[in-house]
Coordinates of C-alpha atoms in Angstrom, one line a residue:
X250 CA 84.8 123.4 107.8
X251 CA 87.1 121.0 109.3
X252 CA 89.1 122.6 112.5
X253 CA 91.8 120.8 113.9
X254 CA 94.3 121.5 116.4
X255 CA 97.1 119.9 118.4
X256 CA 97.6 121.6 122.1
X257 CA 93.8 121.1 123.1
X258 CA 92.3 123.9 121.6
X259 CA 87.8 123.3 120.7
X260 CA 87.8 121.7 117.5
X261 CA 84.7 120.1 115.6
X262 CA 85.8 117.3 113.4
X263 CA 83.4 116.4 110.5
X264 CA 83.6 114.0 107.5
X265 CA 83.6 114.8 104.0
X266 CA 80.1 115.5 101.9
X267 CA 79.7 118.9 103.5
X268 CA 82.3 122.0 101.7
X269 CA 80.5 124.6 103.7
X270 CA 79.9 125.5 106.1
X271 CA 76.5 127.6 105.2
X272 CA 75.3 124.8 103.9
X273 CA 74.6 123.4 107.4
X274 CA 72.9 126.5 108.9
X275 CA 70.0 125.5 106.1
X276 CA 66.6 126.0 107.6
X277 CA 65.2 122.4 107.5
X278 CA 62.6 122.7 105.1
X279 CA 64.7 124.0 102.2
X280 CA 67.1 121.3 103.0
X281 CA 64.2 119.1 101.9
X282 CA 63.2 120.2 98.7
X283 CA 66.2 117.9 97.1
X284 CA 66.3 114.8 98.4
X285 CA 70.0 113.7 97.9
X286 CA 71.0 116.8 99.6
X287 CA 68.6 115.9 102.4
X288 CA 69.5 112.4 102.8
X289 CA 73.5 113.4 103.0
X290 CA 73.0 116.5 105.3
X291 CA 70.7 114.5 107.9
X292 CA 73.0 111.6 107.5
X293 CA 70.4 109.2 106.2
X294 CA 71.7 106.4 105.2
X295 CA 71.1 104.2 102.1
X296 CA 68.8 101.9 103.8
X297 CA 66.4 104.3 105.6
X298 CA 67.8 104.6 109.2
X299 CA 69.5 107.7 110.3
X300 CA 73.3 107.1 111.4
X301 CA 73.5 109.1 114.8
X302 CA 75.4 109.1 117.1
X303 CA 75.1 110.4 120.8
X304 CA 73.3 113.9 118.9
X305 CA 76.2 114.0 116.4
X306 CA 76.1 113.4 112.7
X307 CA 78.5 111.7 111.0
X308 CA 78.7 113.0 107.5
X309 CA 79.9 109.5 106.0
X310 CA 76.9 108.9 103.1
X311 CA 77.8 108.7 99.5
X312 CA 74.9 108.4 96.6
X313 CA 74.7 105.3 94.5
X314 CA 76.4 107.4 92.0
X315 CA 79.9 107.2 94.1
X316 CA 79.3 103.7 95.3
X317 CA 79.2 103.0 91.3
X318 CA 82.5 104.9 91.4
X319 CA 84.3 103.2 94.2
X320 CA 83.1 100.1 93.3
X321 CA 84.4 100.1 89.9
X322 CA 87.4 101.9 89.9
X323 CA 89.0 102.3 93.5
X324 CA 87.9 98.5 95.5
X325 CA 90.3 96.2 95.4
X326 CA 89.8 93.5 92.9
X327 CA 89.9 89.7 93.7
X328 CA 90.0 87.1 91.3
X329 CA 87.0 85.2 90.8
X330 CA 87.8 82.0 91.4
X331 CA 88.4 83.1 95.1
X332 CA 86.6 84.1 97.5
X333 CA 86.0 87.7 98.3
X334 CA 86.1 88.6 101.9
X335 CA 86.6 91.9 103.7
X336 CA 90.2 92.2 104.8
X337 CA 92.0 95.7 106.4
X338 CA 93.1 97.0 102.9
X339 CA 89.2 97.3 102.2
X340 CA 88.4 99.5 105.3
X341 CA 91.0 101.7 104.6
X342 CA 90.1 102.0 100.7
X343 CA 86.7 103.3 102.1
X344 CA 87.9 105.2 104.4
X345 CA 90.2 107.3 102.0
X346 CA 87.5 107.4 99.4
X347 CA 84.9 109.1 102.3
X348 CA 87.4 111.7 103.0
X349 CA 87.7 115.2 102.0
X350 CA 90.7 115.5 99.3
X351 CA 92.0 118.5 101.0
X352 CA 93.1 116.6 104.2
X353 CA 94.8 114.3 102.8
X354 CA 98.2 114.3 101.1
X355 CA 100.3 111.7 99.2
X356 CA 103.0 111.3 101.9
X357 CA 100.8 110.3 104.2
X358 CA 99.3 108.1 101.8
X359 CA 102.3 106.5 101.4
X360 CA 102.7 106.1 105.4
X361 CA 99.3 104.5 105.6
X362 CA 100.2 101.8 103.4
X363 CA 103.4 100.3 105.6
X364 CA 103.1 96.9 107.7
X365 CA 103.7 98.5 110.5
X366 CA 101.0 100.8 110.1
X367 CA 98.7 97.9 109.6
X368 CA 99.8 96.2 112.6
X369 CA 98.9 99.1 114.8
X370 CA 95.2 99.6 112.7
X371 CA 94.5 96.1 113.7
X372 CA 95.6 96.0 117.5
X373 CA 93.1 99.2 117.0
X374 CA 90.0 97.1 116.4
X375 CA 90.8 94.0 118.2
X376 CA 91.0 96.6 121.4
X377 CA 87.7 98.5 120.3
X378 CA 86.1 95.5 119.9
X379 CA 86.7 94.4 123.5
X380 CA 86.3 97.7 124.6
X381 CA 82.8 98.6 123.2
X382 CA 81.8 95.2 124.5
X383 CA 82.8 95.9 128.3
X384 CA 80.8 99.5 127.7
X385 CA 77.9 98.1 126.4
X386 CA 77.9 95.6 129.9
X387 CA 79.0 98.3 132.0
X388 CA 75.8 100.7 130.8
X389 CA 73.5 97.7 131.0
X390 CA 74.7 96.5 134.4
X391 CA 74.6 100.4 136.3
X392 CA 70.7 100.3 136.7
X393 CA 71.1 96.8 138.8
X394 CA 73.9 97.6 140.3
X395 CA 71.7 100.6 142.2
X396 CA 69.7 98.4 143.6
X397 CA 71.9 96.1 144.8
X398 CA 74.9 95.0 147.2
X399 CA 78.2 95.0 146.0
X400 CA 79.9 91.1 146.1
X401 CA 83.0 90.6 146.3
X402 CA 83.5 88.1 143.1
X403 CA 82.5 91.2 141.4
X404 CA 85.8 92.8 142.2
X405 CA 87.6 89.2 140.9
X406 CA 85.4 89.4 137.7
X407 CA 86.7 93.4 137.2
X408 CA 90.1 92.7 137.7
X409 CA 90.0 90.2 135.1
X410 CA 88.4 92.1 132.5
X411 CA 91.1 95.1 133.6
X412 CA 93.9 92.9 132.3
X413 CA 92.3 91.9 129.0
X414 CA 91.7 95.5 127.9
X415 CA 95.9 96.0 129.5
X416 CA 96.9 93.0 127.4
X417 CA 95.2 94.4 124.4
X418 CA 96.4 97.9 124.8
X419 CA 100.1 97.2 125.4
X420 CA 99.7 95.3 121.2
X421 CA 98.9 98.5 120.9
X422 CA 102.0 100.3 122.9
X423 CA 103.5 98.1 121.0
X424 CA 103.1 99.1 117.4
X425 CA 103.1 102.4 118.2
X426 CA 106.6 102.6 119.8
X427 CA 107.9 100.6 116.7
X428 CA 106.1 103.8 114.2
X429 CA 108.0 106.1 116.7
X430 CA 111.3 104.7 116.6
X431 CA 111.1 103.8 113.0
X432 CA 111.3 100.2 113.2
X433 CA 110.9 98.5 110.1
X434 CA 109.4 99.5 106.8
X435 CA 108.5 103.0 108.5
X436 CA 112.0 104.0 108.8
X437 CA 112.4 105.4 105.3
X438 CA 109.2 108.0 106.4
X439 CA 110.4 108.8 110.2
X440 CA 110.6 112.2 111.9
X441 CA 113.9 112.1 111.4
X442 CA 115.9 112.5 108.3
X443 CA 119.9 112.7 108.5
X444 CA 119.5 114.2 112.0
X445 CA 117.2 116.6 111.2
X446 CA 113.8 116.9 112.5
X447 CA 110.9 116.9 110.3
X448 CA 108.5 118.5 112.6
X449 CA 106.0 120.4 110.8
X450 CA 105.6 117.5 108.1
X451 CA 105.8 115.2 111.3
X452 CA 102.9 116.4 113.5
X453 CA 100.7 116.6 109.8
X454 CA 101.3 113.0 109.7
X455 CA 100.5 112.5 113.9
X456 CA 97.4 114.5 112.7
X457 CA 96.0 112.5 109.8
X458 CA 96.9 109.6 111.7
X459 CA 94.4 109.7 114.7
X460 CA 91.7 110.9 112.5
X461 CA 92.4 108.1 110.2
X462 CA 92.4 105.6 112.8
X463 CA 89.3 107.1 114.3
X464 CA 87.8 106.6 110.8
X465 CA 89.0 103.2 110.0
X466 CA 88.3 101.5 113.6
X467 CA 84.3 103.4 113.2
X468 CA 83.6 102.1 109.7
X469 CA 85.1 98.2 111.2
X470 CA 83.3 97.6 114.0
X471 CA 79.7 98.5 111.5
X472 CA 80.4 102.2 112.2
X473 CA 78.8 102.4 115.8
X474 CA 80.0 104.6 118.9
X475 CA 82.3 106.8 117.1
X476 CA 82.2 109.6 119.8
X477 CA 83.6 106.9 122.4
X478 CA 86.1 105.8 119.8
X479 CA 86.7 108.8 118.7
X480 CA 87.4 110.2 122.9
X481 CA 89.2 106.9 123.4
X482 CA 92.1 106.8 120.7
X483 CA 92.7 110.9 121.4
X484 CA 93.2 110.0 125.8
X485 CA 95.4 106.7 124.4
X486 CA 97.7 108.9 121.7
X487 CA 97.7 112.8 123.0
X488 CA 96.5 112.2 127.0
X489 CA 93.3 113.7 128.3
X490 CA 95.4 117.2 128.9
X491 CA 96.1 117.5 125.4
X492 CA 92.8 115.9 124.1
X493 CA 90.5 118.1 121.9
X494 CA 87.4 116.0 122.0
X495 CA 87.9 116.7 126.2
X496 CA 88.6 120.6 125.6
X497 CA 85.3 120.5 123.4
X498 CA 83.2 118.7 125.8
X499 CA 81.7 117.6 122.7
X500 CA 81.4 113.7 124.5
X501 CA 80.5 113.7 127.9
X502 CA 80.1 110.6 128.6
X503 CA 79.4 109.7 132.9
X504 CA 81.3 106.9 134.1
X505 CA 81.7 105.9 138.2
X506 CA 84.9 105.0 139.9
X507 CA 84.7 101.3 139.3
X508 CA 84.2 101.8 135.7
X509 CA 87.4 104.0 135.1
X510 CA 89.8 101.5 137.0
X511 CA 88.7 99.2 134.1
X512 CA 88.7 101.0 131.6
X513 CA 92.1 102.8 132.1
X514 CA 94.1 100.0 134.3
X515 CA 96.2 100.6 136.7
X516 CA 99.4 102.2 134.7
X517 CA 97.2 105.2 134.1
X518 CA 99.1 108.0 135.5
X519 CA 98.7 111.8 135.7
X520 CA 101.1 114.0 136.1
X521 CA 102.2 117.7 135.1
X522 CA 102.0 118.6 131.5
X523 CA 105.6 119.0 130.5
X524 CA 106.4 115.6 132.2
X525 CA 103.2 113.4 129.9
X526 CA 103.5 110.0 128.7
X527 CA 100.7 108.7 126.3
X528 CA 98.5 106.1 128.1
X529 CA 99.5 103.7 125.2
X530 CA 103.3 104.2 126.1
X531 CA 102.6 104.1 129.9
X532 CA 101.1 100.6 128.8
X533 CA 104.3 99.2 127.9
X534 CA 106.6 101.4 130.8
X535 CA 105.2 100.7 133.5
X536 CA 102.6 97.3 132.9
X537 CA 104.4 93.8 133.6
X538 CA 103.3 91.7 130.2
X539 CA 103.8 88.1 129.4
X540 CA 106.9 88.3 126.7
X541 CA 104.6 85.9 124.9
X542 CA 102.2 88.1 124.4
X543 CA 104.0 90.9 123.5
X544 CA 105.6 88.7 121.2
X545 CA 102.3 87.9 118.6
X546 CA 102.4 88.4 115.5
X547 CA 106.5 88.0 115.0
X548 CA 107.7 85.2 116.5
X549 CA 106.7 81.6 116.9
X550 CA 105.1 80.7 120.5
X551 CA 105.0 77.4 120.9
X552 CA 103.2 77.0 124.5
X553 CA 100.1 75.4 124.2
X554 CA 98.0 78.4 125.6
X555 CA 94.0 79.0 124.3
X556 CA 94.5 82.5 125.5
X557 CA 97.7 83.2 123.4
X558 CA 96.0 80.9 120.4
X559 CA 93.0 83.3 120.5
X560 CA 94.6 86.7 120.6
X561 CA 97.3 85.2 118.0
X562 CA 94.4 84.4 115.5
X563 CA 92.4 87.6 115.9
X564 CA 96.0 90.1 116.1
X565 CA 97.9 88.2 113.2
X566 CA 96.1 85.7 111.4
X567 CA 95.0 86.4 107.7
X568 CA 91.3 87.7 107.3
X569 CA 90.6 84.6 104.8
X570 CA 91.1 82.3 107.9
X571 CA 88.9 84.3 110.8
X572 CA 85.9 83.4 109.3
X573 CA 86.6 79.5 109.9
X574 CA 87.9 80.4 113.0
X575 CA 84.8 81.8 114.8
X576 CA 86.5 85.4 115.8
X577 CA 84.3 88.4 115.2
X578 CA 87.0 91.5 114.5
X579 CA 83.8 93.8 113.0
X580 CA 83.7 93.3 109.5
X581 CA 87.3 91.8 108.8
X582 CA 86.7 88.2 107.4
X583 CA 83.4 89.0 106.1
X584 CA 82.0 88.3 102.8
X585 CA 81.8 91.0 100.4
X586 CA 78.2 89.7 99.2
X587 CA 76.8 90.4 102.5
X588 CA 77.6 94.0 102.8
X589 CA 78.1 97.0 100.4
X590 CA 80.2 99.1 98.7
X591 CA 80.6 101.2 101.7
X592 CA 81.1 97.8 103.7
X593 CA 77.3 98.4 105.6
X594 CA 75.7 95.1 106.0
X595 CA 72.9 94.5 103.7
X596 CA 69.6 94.4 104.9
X597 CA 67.2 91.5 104.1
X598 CA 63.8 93.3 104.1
X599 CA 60.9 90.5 104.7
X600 CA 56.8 91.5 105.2
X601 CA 57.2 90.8 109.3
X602 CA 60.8 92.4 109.8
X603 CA 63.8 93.7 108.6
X604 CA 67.2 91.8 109.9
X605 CA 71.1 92.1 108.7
X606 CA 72.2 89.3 106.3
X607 CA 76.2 89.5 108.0
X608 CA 75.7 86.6 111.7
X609 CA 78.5 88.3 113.8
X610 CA 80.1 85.8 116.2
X611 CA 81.5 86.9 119.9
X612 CA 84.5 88.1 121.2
X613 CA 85.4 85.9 124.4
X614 CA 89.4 86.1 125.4
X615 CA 89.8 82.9 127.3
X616 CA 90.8 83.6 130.7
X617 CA 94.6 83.7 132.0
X618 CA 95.3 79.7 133.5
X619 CA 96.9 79.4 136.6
X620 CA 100.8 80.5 136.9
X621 CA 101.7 76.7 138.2
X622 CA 100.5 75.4 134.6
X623 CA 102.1 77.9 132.4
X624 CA 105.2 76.8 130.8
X625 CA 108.0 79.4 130.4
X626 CA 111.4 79.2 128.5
X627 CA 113.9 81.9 129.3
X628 CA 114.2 82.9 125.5
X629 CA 112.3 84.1 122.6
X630 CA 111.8 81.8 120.0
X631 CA 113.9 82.8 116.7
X632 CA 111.6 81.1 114.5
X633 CA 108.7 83.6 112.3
X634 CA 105.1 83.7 113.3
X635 CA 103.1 81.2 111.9
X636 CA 100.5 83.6 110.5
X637 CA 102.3 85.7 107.5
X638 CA 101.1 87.8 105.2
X639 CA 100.1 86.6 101.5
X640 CA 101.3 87.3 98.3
X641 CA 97.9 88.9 97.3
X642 CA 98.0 91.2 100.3
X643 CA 101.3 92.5 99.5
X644 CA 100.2 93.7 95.9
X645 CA 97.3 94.8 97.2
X646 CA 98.5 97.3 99.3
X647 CA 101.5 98.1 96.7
X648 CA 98.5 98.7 94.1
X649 CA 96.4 100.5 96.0
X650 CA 98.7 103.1 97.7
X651 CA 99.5 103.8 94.0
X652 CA 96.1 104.2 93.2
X653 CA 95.3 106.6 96.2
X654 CA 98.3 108.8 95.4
X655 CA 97.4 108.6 91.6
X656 CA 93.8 109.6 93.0
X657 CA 95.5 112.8 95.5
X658 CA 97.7 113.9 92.6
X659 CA 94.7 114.1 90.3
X660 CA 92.2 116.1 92.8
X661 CA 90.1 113.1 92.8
X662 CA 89.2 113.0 89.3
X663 CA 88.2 109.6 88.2
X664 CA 90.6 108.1 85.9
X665 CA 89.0 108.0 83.0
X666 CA 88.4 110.1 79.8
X667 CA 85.1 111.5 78.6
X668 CA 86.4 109.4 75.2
X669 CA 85.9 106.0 77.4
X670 CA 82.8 106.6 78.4
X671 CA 80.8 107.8 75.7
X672 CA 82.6 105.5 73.2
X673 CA 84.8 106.4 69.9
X674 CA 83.6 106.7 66.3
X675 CA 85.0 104.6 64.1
X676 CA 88.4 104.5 62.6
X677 CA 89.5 107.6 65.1
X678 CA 92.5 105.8 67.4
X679 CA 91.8 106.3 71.2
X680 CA 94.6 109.0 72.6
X681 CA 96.0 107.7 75.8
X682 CA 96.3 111.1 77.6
X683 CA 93.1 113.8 77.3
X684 CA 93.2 117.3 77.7
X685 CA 90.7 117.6 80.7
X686 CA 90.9 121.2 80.2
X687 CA 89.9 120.6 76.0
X688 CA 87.1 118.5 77.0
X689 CA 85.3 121.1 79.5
X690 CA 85.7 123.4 76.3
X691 CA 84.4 121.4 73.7
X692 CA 81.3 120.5 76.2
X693 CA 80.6 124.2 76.5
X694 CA 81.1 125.2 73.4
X695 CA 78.7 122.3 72.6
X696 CA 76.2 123.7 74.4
X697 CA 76.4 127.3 73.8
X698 CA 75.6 125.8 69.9
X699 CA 72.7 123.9 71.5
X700 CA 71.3 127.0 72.8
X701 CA 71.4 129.0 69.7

């Protein structure tokens, strides 16, 4: 079962598909005698390959059955003379529709549907997918750095990489400091309601919140890495002190001196409990950022920078316009036909090999230009970003945060009637309520009859 605390305590966090816990202390073998239970328990997934992850197994597989389900009832629907690419709203429908009923609950569904809680999701990937990039170089680069000297246009090349994860990170700061102060749409949900604090509903809500994140970010960037994700979002949003994935030494994952200057910047500061700042608030307190930068996403900038016109297009633009633009943000821009219900790519099985259908370009920030050619004005501009959100996006995530409350009230119960499926006989009117509890009766009365 799912344990989750907030002070630091061990806690093992698993996905939904599994309601108990005796079901994983199976011996193997039985396991194996059904094969759906098998595939879901060993975190098979649809195409074959197992989906591990540093010795952990993420419990995010649904049968063909479900995919049917989602795919019918819960996606979001696009006309058809458009085109149909994967946009934030997706990854969050799947990411609702893989979790356990039970921990979730309509007021938080109703927070996870805000704009500002969308900005701060996709500062979340933008920043992941930098930051699994630098890993992935940093683990490949420790076995010739061993056996070699140390130049010093190394140290130029880390300090540049430093201030690209810092600039991402303080989008980050950011958003979150506008959810805590209740800037915006969020202010009708904030902590606190005619000066009284809502702490209990509050820290529920701070709860779901950096599981959902950890959930959405995994299943965006083609669900790899999720126990650095997972470590990663906890030390940015609670601090290592108060970080359960640390108490649990459930990720232990070796990095040198070098590596953790990059990785955590130079803000980064420790100090006694009682006195803690988040790292993604220290981002924004202590770190001197370019206005302009901070400024993406609601303002007009009208310097010509590449740097500020990159980071612009992947933080704000729409997802129908990254895939023109040549920015790889995981699967946001992609088109539906090349991945799945569940948003995995397709695979395109051939007799010499088997390769992903879904090309994913890079993700290459252009580096700072010199100070000397930067052109600053001593205000903000009062004019809108040019990147807003469409008219479509807006009823999509009114429609869908019905749906998903629709789908909490009702215990996840798919809404439809046995009536609908198996069709009416003639002349009898369809009723537009059913009697779930009638239905379950008539089946078993039906086949007590069958019996006798």
């Amino acid at each position: 079962m799912e344990k989750i605390c907030v002070f630091g305590f061990k806690c093992k966090i698993f996905f939904q598909c599994v309601d108990d816990d005796a079901i994983l202390k199976m011996r193997k073998d039985i396991i194996q005698k059904t094969s759906r239970l098998s595939r879901t328990l060993t975190g098979t997934s649809l195409s074959g390959s197992k989906n591990l992850d540093n010795g952990r197994i993420v419990f995010d597989t649904v049968d063909s059955d479900a995919q049917l389900t989602f795919l019918k009832y819960y996606q979001r629907k696009v006309k058809s003379s458009r085109t149909a690419v994967v946009t934030l709203q997706d990854v969050k429908d799947v990411a609702i529709f893989t979790t356990k009923i039970g921990r979730l609950f309509p007021e938080f569904i109703t927070f996870f549907h805000t704009i500002s809680i969308d900005r701060f999701l996709r500062s979340m990937i933008v920043y992941f997918q930098y930051y699994l990039l630098v890993w992935n170089k940093m683990q490949l680069r420790k076995k010739e750095a061993a056996r070699k000297l140390r130049q010093p246009i190394v140290t130029q090349l880390e300090n540049e990489v430093r201030d690209n994860l810092a600039d991402l990170r303080s989008m980050i700061a950011r958003n979150y400091a506008g959810i805590l102060m209740g800037i915006g749409d969020i202010k009708k949900l904030h902590h606190m309601n005619n000066n009284v604090s809502l702490s209990n509903k509050d820290r529920r809500i701070f709860e779901t919140l950096i599981f959902m994140t950890t959930k959405v970010v995994w299943i965006a960037l083609f669900r790899k890495n999720y126990s650095l994700i997972d470590k990663e979002i906890n030390r940015l949003m609670r601090t290592i002190k108060y970080s359960p994935v640390e108490h649990a030494g459930n990720c232990t994952l070796e990095s040198t001196l070098e590596e953790e200057k990059i990785l955590l910047g130079t803000t980064f500061k420790t100090k006694k409990k009682h006195l803690l700042r988040s790292p993604a608030i220290q981002e924004i307190i202590f770190n001197d950022h370019d206005y302009r930068f901070l400024s993406i996403g609601i303002n007009n900038i009208p310097a010509e920078d590449k740097r500020i016109r990159y980071l612009e297009l992947a933080l704000a633009a729409p997802e129908e316009i990254l895939e023109g633009s040549s920015i790889a943000i995981g699967v946001l821009g992609v088109r539906r036909r090349y991945l799945d219900a569940m948003l995995n790519p397709k695979e395109l099985f051939t007799t010499d090999e088997t390769s992903s259908l879904v090309k994913v370009g890079d993700f290459s920030i252009p580096p700072k230009p010199p100070f000397r050619y930067l052109l600053v004005c001593d205000t903000l501009s009062r004019q809108s970003c040019q990147f807003q959100e469409t008219e479509e996006t807006k009823k999509a995530r009114i429609t869908q945060c019905k749906m998903w409350r629709t789908y909490l009230e009702m215990e996840g119960i798919t809404p439809k009637s046995e009536v609908e499926f198996h069709g009416t006989p003639p002349g009898i009117p369809k009723e537009p309520k059913v009697d779930l509890q009638a239905v379950v009766f008539y089946h078993s009365w039906k086949q007590a009859i069958s019996r006798c």
